[in-house]
Structures are given as structure tokens and as C-alpha cells.
PDB file of C-alpha atoms in Angstrom:
ATOM      1  CA  GLU A  12     -24.096  -2.607   6.514  1.00 94.00           C
ATOM      2  CA  VAL A  13     -22.656  -5.026   3.989  1.00 96.00           C
ATOM      3  CA  GLN A  14     -20.484  -7.487   5.886  1.00 97.00           C
ATOM      4  CA  LEU A  15     -18.944 -10.942   5.771  1.00 98.00           C
ATOM      5  CA  VAL A  16     -18.017 -12.863   8.913  1.00 98.00           C
ATOM      6  CA  GLU A  17     -16.065 -16.114   8.785  1.00 98.00           C
ATOM      7  CA  SER A  18     -16.015 -18.815  11.437  1.00 97.00           C
ATOM      8  CA  GLY A  19     -14.868 -22.391  11.903  1.00 97.00           C
ATOM      9  CA  GLY A  20     -11.104 -22.078  11.843  1.00 97.00           C
ATOM     10  CA  GLY A  21      -8.814 -23.804  14.288  1.00 97.00           C
ATOM     11  CA  LEU A  22      -6.040 -26.326  14.810  1.00 98.00           C
ATOM     12  CA  ILE A  23      -6.446 -29.604  12.968  1.00 97.00           C
ATOM     13  CA  GLN A  24      -4.162 -32.588  12.432  1.00 98.00           C
ATOM     14  CA  PRO A  25      -2.905 -33.500   8.955  1.00 98.00           C
ATOM     15  CA  GLY A  26      -5.473 -35.608   7.147  1.00 98.00           C
ATOM     16  CA  GLY A  27      -8.323 -34.131   9.145  1.00 98.00           C
ATOM     17  CA  SER A  28     -11.385 -32.175   8.072  1.00 98.00           C
ATOM     18  CA  LEU A  29     -12.711 -28.732   8.888  1.00 98.00           C
ATOM     19  CA  ARG A  30     -15.725 -26.750   7.767  1.00 98.00           C
ATOM     20  CA  LEU A  31     -15.539 -22.982   7.428  1.00 98.00           C
ATOM     21  CA  SER A  32     -18.613 -20.812   7.279  1.00 98.00           C
ATOM     22  CA  CYS A  33     -19.090 -17.299   5.922  1.00 98.00           C
ATOM     23  CA  SER A  34     -22.129 -15.397   7.111  1.00 98.00           C
ATOM     24  CA  ALA A  35     -23.271 -12.490   4.980  1.00 98.00           C
ATOM     25  CA  SER A  36     -25.303  -9.470   6.032  1.00 97.00           C
ATOM     26  CA  GLY A  37     -26.579  -6.502   4.088  1.00 97.00           C
ATOM     27  CA  PHE A  38     -27.023  -8.506   0.890  1.00 96.00           C
ATOM     28  CA  SER A  39     -28.141 -11.942  -0.294  1.00 95.00           C
ATOM     29  CA  VAL A  40     -25.505 -14.490  -1.245  1.00 94.00           C
ATOM     30  CA  SER A  41     -28.030 -15.926  -3.700  1.00 93.00           C
ATOM     31  CA  ASP A  42     -27.579 -12.789  -5.828  1.00 91.00           C
ATOM     32  CA  LYS A  43     -23.796 -12.750  -5.784  1.00 94.00           C
ATOM     33  CA  TYR A  44     -20.757 -14.677  -6.904  1.00 95.00           C
ATOM     34  CA  MET A  45     -18.769 -15.641  -3.785  1.00 96.00           C
ATOM     35  CA  SER A  46     -15.261 -16.907  -3.167  1.00 97.00           C
ATOM     36  CA  TRP A  47     -12.744 -18.093  -0.633  1.00 98.00           C
ATOM     37  CA  VAL A  48      -9.205 -16.691  -0.710  1.00 98.00           C
ATOM     38  CA  ARG A  49      -6.412 -17.772   1.617  1.00 98.00           C
ATOM     39  CA  GLN A  50      -3.128 -16.337   2.825  1.00 98.00           C
ATOM     40  CA  ALA A  51      -0.417 -18.495   4.353  1.00 98.00           C
ATOM     41  CA  PRO A  52       1.571 -16.882   7.171  1.00 97.00           C
ATOM     42  CA  GLY A  53       3.868 -14.243   5.741  1.00 96.00           C
ATOM     43  CA  LYS A  54       2.815 -15.077   2.185  1.00 96.00           C
ATOM     44  CA  GLY A  55       0.626 -13.626  -0.540  1.00 96.00           C
ATOM     45  CA  LEU A  56      -3.004 -14.135  -1.459  1.00 97.00           C
ATOM     46  CA  GLU A  57      -4.216 -17.326  -3.152  1.00 96.00           C
ATOM     47  CA  TRP A  58      -7.686 -17.861  -4.620  1.00 96.00           C
ATOM     48  CA  VAL A  59      -9.160 -21.140  -3.362  1.00 97.00           C
ATOM     49  CA  SER A  60     -12.704 -21.607  -4.610  1.00 96.00           C
ATOM     50  CA  GLY A  61     -15.733 -19.833  -6.018  1.00 95.00           C
ATOM     51  CA  THR A  62     -19.455 -20.397  -6.275  1.00 94.00           C
ATOM     52  CA  TYR A  63     -21.509 -18.574  -8.850  1.00 90.00           C
ATOM     53  CA  THR A  64     -25.174 -17.759  -9.168  1.00 84.00           C
ATOM     54  CA  GLY A  65     -26.695 -20.760 -10.858  1.00 83.00           C
ATOM     55  CA  GLY A  66     -24.735 -23.183  -8.739  1.00 85.00           C
ATOM     56  CA  SER A  67     -21.468 -23.585 -10.613  1.00 92.00           C
ATOM     57  CA  THR A  68     -18.423 -24.171  -8.449  1.00 94.00           C
ATOM     58  CA  TYR A  69     -14.726 -23.742  -9.229  1.00 93.00           C
ATOM     59  CA  TYR A  70     -11.536 -24.689  -7.420  1.00 94.00           C
ATOM     60  CA  ALA A  71      -7.847 -23.962  -7.469  1.00 94.00           C
ATOM     61  CA  ASN A  72      -5.736 -26.889  -8.623  1.00 92.00           C
ATOM     62  CA  SER A  73      -4.185 -27.112  -5.162  1.00 94.00           C
ATOM     63  CA  VAL A  74      -7.496 -27.938  -3.443  1.00 96.00           C
ATOM     64  CA  ARG A  75      -9.586 -29.592  -6.168  1.00 96.00           C
ATOM     65  CA  GLY A  76     -10.904 -32.940  -4.956  1.00 97.00           C
ATOM     66  CA  ARG A  77     -10.309 -32.078  -1.296  1.00 98.00           C
ATOM     67  CA  PHE A  78     -12.360 -28.899  -0.731  1.00 98.00           C
ATOM     68  CA  THR A  79     -16.045 -28.322  -1.458  1.00 98.00           C
ATOM     69  CA  ILE A  80     -17.747 -24.941  -1.564  1.00 98.00           C
ATOM     70  CA  SER A  81     -21.470 -24.624  -0.990  1.00 96.00           C
ATOM     71  CA  ARG A  82     -24.017 -21.962  -0.247  1.00 95.00           C
ATOM     72  CA  ASP A  83     -27.150 -21.965   1.887  1.00 94.00           C
ATOM     73  CA  ASN A  84     -29.375 -19.198   0.615  1.00 92.00           C
ATOM     74  CA  SER A  85     -31.842 -19.631   3.482  1.00 95.00           C
ATOM     75  CA  LYS A  86     -29.092 -18.967   6.035  1.00 96.00           C
ATOM     76  CA  ASN A  87     -27.283 -16.485   3.778  1.00 97.00           C
ATOM     77  CA  THR A  88     -24.026 -18.364   4.200  1.00 97.00           C
ATOM     78  CA  VAL A  89     -21.237 -19.784   2.071  1.00 97.00           C
ATOM     79  CA  ASP A  90     -19.330 -22.764   3.459  1.00 98.00           C
ATOM     80  CA  LEU A  91     -16.012 -24.399   2.631  1.00 98.00           C
ATOM     81  CA  GLN A  92     -15.678 -28.061   3.542  1.00 98.00           C
ATOM     82  CA  MET A  93     -12.001 -28.948   3.739  1.00 98.00           C
ATOM     83  CA  ASN A  94     -10.941 -32.603   3.770  1.00 98.00           C
ATOM     84  CA  SER A  95      -7.564 -34.356   3.707  1.00 98.00           C
ATOM     85  CA  LEU A  96      -5.927 -31.271   5.110  1.00 98.00           C
ATOM     86  CA  ARG A  97      -2.189 -30.815   4.687  1.00 98.00           C
ATOM     87  CA  ALA A  98       0.370 -28.613   6.374  1.00 98.00           C
ATOM     88  CA  ASP A  99       0.464 -26.335   3.338  1.00 97.00           C
ATOM     89  CA  ASP A 100      -3.249 -25.585   3.801  1.00 98.00           C
ATOM     90  CA  THR A 101      -2.301 -23.586   6.902  1.00 98.00           C
ATOM     91  CA  ALA A 102      -3.500 -20.047   6.246  1.00 98.00           C
ATOM     92  CA  VAL A 103      -5.956 -17.319   7.050  1.00 98.00           C
ATOM     93  CA  TYR A 104      -9.054 -18.039   4.998  1.00 98.00           C
ATOM     94  CA  TYR A 105     -11.024 -15.043   3.760  1.00 98.00           C
ATOM     95  CA  CYS A 106     -14.528 -15.058   2.364  1.00 98.00           C
ATOM     96  CA  ALA A 107     -14.854 -12.524  -0.432  1.00 98.00           C
ATOM     97  CA  ARG A 108     -17.665 -11.234  -2.624  1.00 97.00           C
ATOM     98  CA  PHE A 109     -17.392 -10.551  -6.330  1.00 93.00           C
ATOM     99  CA  ALA A 110     -18.618  -7.030  -7.044  1.00 91.00           C
ATOM    100  CA  THR A 111     -20.821  -8.029  -9.961  1.00 90.00           C
ATOM    101  CA  HIS A 112     -19.873 -10.808 -12.387  1.00 87.00           C
ATOM    102  CA  ARG A 113     -17.313 -13.583 -12.143  1.00 85.00           C
ATOM    103  CA  ARG A 114     -14.472 -11.480 -13.532  1.00 89.00           C
ATOM    104  CA  SER A 115     -15.171  -8.461 -11.389  1.00 92.00           C
ATOM    105  CA  PRO A 116     -13.040  -7.600  -8.359  1.00 96.00           C
ATOM    106  CA  PHE A 117     -13.542  -8.827  -4.819  1.00 97.00           C
ATOM    107  CA  ASP A 118     -15.247  -5.805  -3.309  1.00 97.00           C
ATOM    108  CA  ILE A 119     -16.146  -7.085   0.158  1.00 98.00           C
ATOM    109  CA  TRP A 120     -13.910  -9.237   2.364  1.00 98.00           C
ATOM    110  CA  GLY A 121     -14.459 -10.856   5.727  1.00 98.00           C
ATOM    111  CA  GLN A 122     -11.991 -10.514   8.572  1.00 98.00           C
ATOM    112  CA  GLY A 123     -10.626 -14.010   7.996  1.00 98.00           C
ATOM    113  CA  THR A 124     -10.411 -17.192  10.037  1.00 98.00           C
ATOM    114  CA  MET A 125      -7.142 -18.976  10.802  1.00 98.00           C
ATOM    115  CA  VAL A 126      -6.666 -22.629   9.913  1.00 98.00           C
ATOM    116  CA  THR A 127      -3.594 -24.372  11.284  1.00 98.00           C
ATOM    117  CA  VAL A 128      -2.795 -27.895  10.097  1.00 98.00           C
ATOM    118  CA  SER A 129      -0.255 -29.465  12.423  1.00 96.00           C
ATOM    119  CA  SER A 130       0.319 -32.559  14.521  1.00 95.00           C
TER     120      SER A 130
ATOM    121  CA  GLN B  15       2.393 -20.242  -7.313  1.00 60.00           C
ATOM    122  CA  SER B  16       1.648 -16.588  -8.159  1.00 73.00           C
ATOM    123  CA  VAL B  17       1.610 -15.965 -11.887  1.00 85.00           C
ATOM    124  CA  LEU B  18       1.639 -12.192 -11.559  1.00 96.00           C
ATOM    125  CA  THR B  19       5.028 -10.789 -10.588  1.00 97.00           C
ATOM    126  CA  GLN B  20       5.479  -7.692  -8.440  1.00 98.00           C
ATOM    127  CA  PRO B  21       8.590  -6.169  -6.871  1.00 98.00           C
ATOM    128  CA  PRO B  22       8.920  -7.320  -3.243  1.00 97.00           C
ATOM    129  CA  SER B  23       9.254  -3.782  -1.974  1.00 98.00           C
ATOM    130  CA  VAL B  24       9.250  -0.134  -2.964  1.00 98.00           C
ATOM    131  CA  SER B  25       9.909   2.879  -0.816  1.00 97.00           C
ATOM    132  CA  GLY B  26       9.696   6.617  -0.971  1.00 97.00           C
ATOM    133  CA  ALA B  27       9.738   9.744   1.118  1.00 97.00           C
ATOM    134  CA  PRO B  28       6.491  11.484   2.002  1.00 97.00           C
ATOM    135  CA  GLY B  29       5.197  13.413  -0.975  1.00 97.00           C
ATOM    136  CA  GLN B  30       7.076  11.341  -3.512  1.00 97.00           C
ATOM    137  CA  ARG B  31       5.640   9.202  -6.289  1.00 97.00           C
ATOM    138  CA  VAL B  32       6.049   5.443  -6.248  1.00 98.00           C
ATOM    139  CA  THR B  33       5.114   2.889  -8.881  1.00 98.00           C
ATOM    140  CA  ILE B  34       4.341  -0.793  -8.378  1.00 98.00           C
ATOM    141  CA  SER B  35       4.513  -3.015 -11.436  1.00 98.00           C
ATOM    142  CA  CYS B  36       2.520  -6.185 -12.025  1.00 98.00           C
ATOM    143  CA  THR B  37       3.814  -8.429 -14.797  1.00 98.00           C
ATOM    144  CA  GLY B  38       1.656 -11.188 -16.203  1.00 96.00           C
ATOM    145  CA  SER B  39       1.379 -13.129 -19.431  1.00 94.00           C
ATOM    146  CA  ASN B  40      -0.801 -13.747 -22.461  1.00 93.00           C
ATOM    147  CA  SER B  41      -3.131 -15.979 -20.439  1.00 93.00           C
ATOM    148  CA  ASN B  42      -4.133 -13.227 -18.010  1.00 94.00           C
ATOM    149  CA  ILE B  43      -3.350  -9.513 -18.377  1.00 96.00           C
ATOM    150  CA  GLY B  44      -2.191  -9.897 -21.966  1.00 96.00           C
ATOM    151  CA  ALA B  45      -5.436 -11.662 -22.861  1.00 95.00           C
ATOM    152  CA  GLY B  46      -7.308  -8.466 -22.063  1.00 95.00           C
ATOM    153  CA  TYR B  47      -8.562  -9.324 -18.600  1.00 96.00           C
ATOM    154  CA  ASN B  48      -8.890  -6.462 -16.182  1.00 97.00           C
ATOM    155  CA  VAL B  49      -6.477  -5.873 -13.329  1.00 98.00           C
ATOM    156  CA  HIS B  50      -7.583  -5.017  -9.818  1.00 98.00           C
ATOM    157  CA  TRP B  51      -5.448  -3.786  -6.925  1.00 98.00           C
ATOM    158  CA  TYR B  52      -5.826  -4.398  -3.186  1.00 98.00           C
ATOM    159  CA  GLN B  53      -4.266  -2.729  -0.156  1.00 98.00           C
ATOM    160  CA  GLN B  54      -3.602  -4.775   2.963  1.00 98.00           C
ATOM    161  CA  PHE B  55      -2.425  -3.630   6.377  1.00 98.00           C
ATOM    162  CA  PRO B  56      -0.821  -6.148   8.758  1.00 96.00           C
ATOM    163  CA  GLY B  57      -3.359  -8.396  10.418  1.00 95.00           C
ATOM    164  CA  THR B  58      -6.289  -7.113   8.400  1.00 97.00           C
ATOM    165  CA  ALA B  59      -8.215  -8.195   5.326  1.00 98.00           C
ATOM    166  CA  PRO B  60      -7.358  -6.834   1.881  1.00 98.00           C
ATOM    167  CA  LYS B  61      -9.299  -3.822   0.680  1.00 98.00           C
ATOM    168  CA  LEU B  62     -10.178  -3.084  -2.943  1.00 98.00           C
ATOM    169  CA  LEU B  63      -8.137  -0.087  -4.079  1.00 98.00           C
ATOM    170  CA  ILE B  64      -8.385   0.002  -7.886  1.00 98.00           C
ATOM    171  CA  TYR B  65     -10.727  -1.985 -10.102  1.00 98.00           C
ATOM    172  CA  ASP B  66     -10.903  -2.586 -13.833  1.00 97.00           C
ATOM    173  CA  ASN B  67      -7.371  -1.273 -14.377  1.00 97.00           C
ATOM    174  CA  ASN B  68      -7.902   2.373 -13.470  1.00 97.00           C
ATOM    175  CA  ASN B  69     -11.060   2.934 -11.451  1.00 97.00           C
ATOM    176  CA  ARG B  70     -11.213   3.914  -7.789  1.00 98.00           C
ATOM    177  CA  PRO B  71     -14.017   2.744  -5.492  1.00 97.00           C
ATOM    178  CA  SER B  72     -15.764   5.445  -3.529  1.00 96.00           C
ATOM    179  CA  GLY B  73     -13.587   6.693  -0.691  1.00 96.00           C
ATOM    180  CA  VAL B  74     -10.207   5.829  -2.210  1.00 97.00           C
ATOM    181  CA  PRO B  75      -8.017   8.943  -2.464  1.00 97.00           C
ATOM    182  CA  ASP B  76      -7.192  10.139  -5.964  1.00 96.00           C
ATOM    183  CA  ARG B  77      -3.467   9.870  -5.254  1.00 97.00           C
ATOM    184  CA  PHE B  78      -3.912   6.200  -6.158  1.00 98.00           C
ATOM    185  CA  SER B  79      -4.118   5.441  -9.871  1.00 98.00           C
ATOM    186  CA  GLY B  80      -3.753   2.418 -12.098  1.00 98.00           C
ATOM    187  CA  SER B  81      -2.931   1.590 -15.682  1.00 98.00           C
ATOM    188  CA  LYS B  82      -2.520  -1.423 -17.930  1.00 98.00           C
ATOM    189  CA  SER B  83      -0.530  -2.065 -21.080  1.00 97.00           C
ATOM    190  CA  GLY B  84       0.194  -5.325 -22.836  1.00 97.00           C
ATOM    191  CA  THR B  85       0.969  -8.022 -20.305  1.00 97.00           C
ATOM    192  CA  SER B  86       1.611  -5.605 -17.423  1.00 98.00           C
ATOM    193  CA  ALA B  87      -0.157  -3.213 -15.120  1.00 98.00           C
ATOM    194  CA  SER B  88       0.970  -0.520 -12.703  1.00 98.00           C
ATOM    195  CA  LEU B  89      -0.241   1.099  -9.539  1.00 98.00           C
ATOM    196  CA  VAL B  90       0.981   4.630  -8.894  1.00 98.00           C
ATOM    197  CA  ILE B  91       0.837   6.465  -5.604  1.00 98.00           C
ATOM    198  CA  THR B  92       1.453  10.185  -6.016  1.00 97.00           C
ATOM    199  CA  GLY B  93       2.059  12.310  -2.945  1.00 95.00           C
ATOM    200  CA  LEU B  94       2.988   9.336  -0.786  1.00 97.00           C
ATOM    201  CA  GLN B  95       1.711   9.535   2.783  1.00 97.00           C
ATOM    202  CA  GLY B  96       2.647   7.648   5.933  1.00 97.00           C
ATOM    203  CA  GLU B  97      -0.740   5.956   6.003  1.00 97.00           C
ATOM    204  CA  ASP B  98       0.023   4.356   2.634  1.00 98.00           C
ATOM    205  CA  GLU B  99       2.571   2.035   4.221  1.00 98.00           C
ATOM    206  CA  ALA B 100       1.026  -1.369   3.502  1.00 98.00           C
ATOM    207  CA  ASP B 101       1.167  -4.398   1.226  1.00 98.00           C
ATOM    208  CA  TYR B 102      -0.318  -4.104  -2.271  1.00 98.00           C
ATOM    209  CA  TYR B 103      -1.510  -6.929  -4.505  1.00 98.00           C
ATOM    210  CA  CYS B 104      -2.618  -6.982  -8.125  1.00 98.00           C
ATOM    211  CA  GLN B 105      -5.182  -9.523  -9.315  1.00 98.00           C
ATOM    212  CA  SER B 106      -6.572 -10.701 -12.627  1.00 97.00           C
ATOM    213  CA  TYR B 107      -8.339 -13.583 -14.342  1.00 94.00           C
ATOM    214  CA  ASP B 108      -6.369 -16.387 -15.964  1.00 93.00           C
ATOM    215  CA  THR B 109      -7.192 -18.989 -18.572  1.00 90.00           C
ATOM    216  CA  GLY B 110      -3.912 -20.889 -18.491  1.00 82.00           C
ATOM    217  CA  LEU B 111      -4.038 -24.635 -17.959  1.00 74.00           C
ATOM    218  CA  THR B 112      -1.744 -24.617 -14.932  1.00 73.00           C
ATOM    219  CA  ALA B 113      -3.051 -21.476 -13.246  1.00 72.00           C
ATOM    220  CA  SER B 114      -6.100 -20.972 -11.113  1.00 79.00           C
ATOM    221  CA  ASP B 115      -8.989 -18.975 -12.519  1.00 89.00           C
ATOM    222  CA  TYR B 116      -8.110 -15.992 -10.375  1.00 94.00           C
ATOM    223  CA  VAL B 117      -4.510 -15.022  -9.868  1.00 95.00           C
ATOM    224  CA  PHE B 118      -2.873 -12.593  -7.503  1.00 97.00           C
ATOM    225  CA  GLY B 119       0.448 -10.853  -7.683  1.00 97.00           C
ATOM    226  CA  THR B 120       3.324 -11.738  -5.405  1.00 97.00           C
ATOM    227  CA  GLY B 121       2.702  -8.617  -3.355  1.00 98.00           C
ATOM    228  CA  THR B 122       4.668  -5.421  -2.779  1.00 98.00           C
ATOM    229  CA  LYS B 123       5.440  -3.838   0.549  1.00 98.00           C
ATOM    230  CA  VAL B 124       5.430  -0.059   0.405  1.00 98.00           C
ATOM    231  CA  THR B 125       7.621   1.669   2.966  1.00 97.00           C
ATOM    232  CA  VAL B 126       7.401   5.364   3.665  1.00 97.00           C
ATOM    233  CA  LEU B 127      10.847   6.655   4.567  1.00 95.00           C
TER     234      LEU B 127
END
């Protein structure tokens, strides 16, 4: 079964760091474009970051310079390192797979992991 | 921050037809980029509903359909059912300087009366 499972969320103080992990099964992340999408409580969806086959990485303006996406093909995981966290980073973070190419839809989503930034 | 605008809510009685609009600009939908639609139930992850403007993934009922014209797109639900009560989001690609690469709509809550 094709599946994504996120982990690593939690409560963190402003200015702190957190690392999210997305574990894939049923396919190889090395063959796919992968992304992180977040959703603040009661709000809509916001694309955060993407990593493409070949190693390119892309970020939303709101997180560029603070977040880093990476993939570990041997573990079949995609991670999101989040530094200098702010209250407005509070959200459910979803790992999502691009169906085919970088402009294709997100066809597989994880269940999400909650990140709360608060003192 | 959303650059795709949707109505906050739409409603209809069972069996009726409802339409959700998604209005973008010349840096996303109007530039020819495809529109995708997602369905989300409370507390769960989004699910792909329509891709590439008007295509349904396997398992999605044919009462869901999509279209695109100019700088806008629409999702139509014909024969509305109680199980369709959910939030719906459009999504596209954007090349604008101030927008992220991938943009979502503001979201529409569908209520079945």
C-alpha cells in the first residue's frame, strides 16, 4: 500500500527548532517529487517546501532561510528541518507526493503532524 | 496569503447541483497551468478529487466534475449527497514574484441542507 506517515511534531517555544520526518512505503521517494504542505488551525492549505528528483529544493517565501527540506533515499524518508520557529508556523504539517512531475497534483498525503509554537 | 479565491461556503439540498469557483490571475490559472481540486473532511488529510482541470482519479464518483476557463476554474457537484459535506480546495502552479510556486484556494465549505 502506498502510504506516507509523518512524525516529529510537538510543542516548541518561539525561536526553537524542530525536525519533521515523512516515512514513505509502497514507493521510493528517490523516484518522486515530494512536498510539505501545512494548515494552520481553522485555516486553508499552504505549500511550504518541495524536493525534486535530482536534488533541487524549493521553499515558500514565508519559510525560506528558516526551513530545510531533505530526503534520505536509503531510509525512504523526506525530512523538514524547521529553525527560528514563530507563532505563525503553528499548523498541521502534511507530507505530500507529486503524482508525476513538479506541476502535477499531490496524489498521496500523510495524516499530518501538529506543530505548536508557543511559550 | 492565498492567491486563488473561492467562496467561503456553498450549500444545497440533496440531489441539487452546486458550483465552487476558483479565481486566479495571469500568473497561475490564466498562464495555462492546470487546476487540481482536493476534498477535506474535518480532522483528516486532503484527498485529490480532480486533477488537470477535469480528470477524476480512480474511485471518485462521476458527480464531481471540473472545468477551467481564462483565469478561473470551477468544481461542480451534481446530485449532491450528504457525504459530500466537506471543505474543497483548488490548487495550481504560480510564477508570480510574490507567490509561492504552488498556490491553494481559500477553501469552500459545502453544506448539505
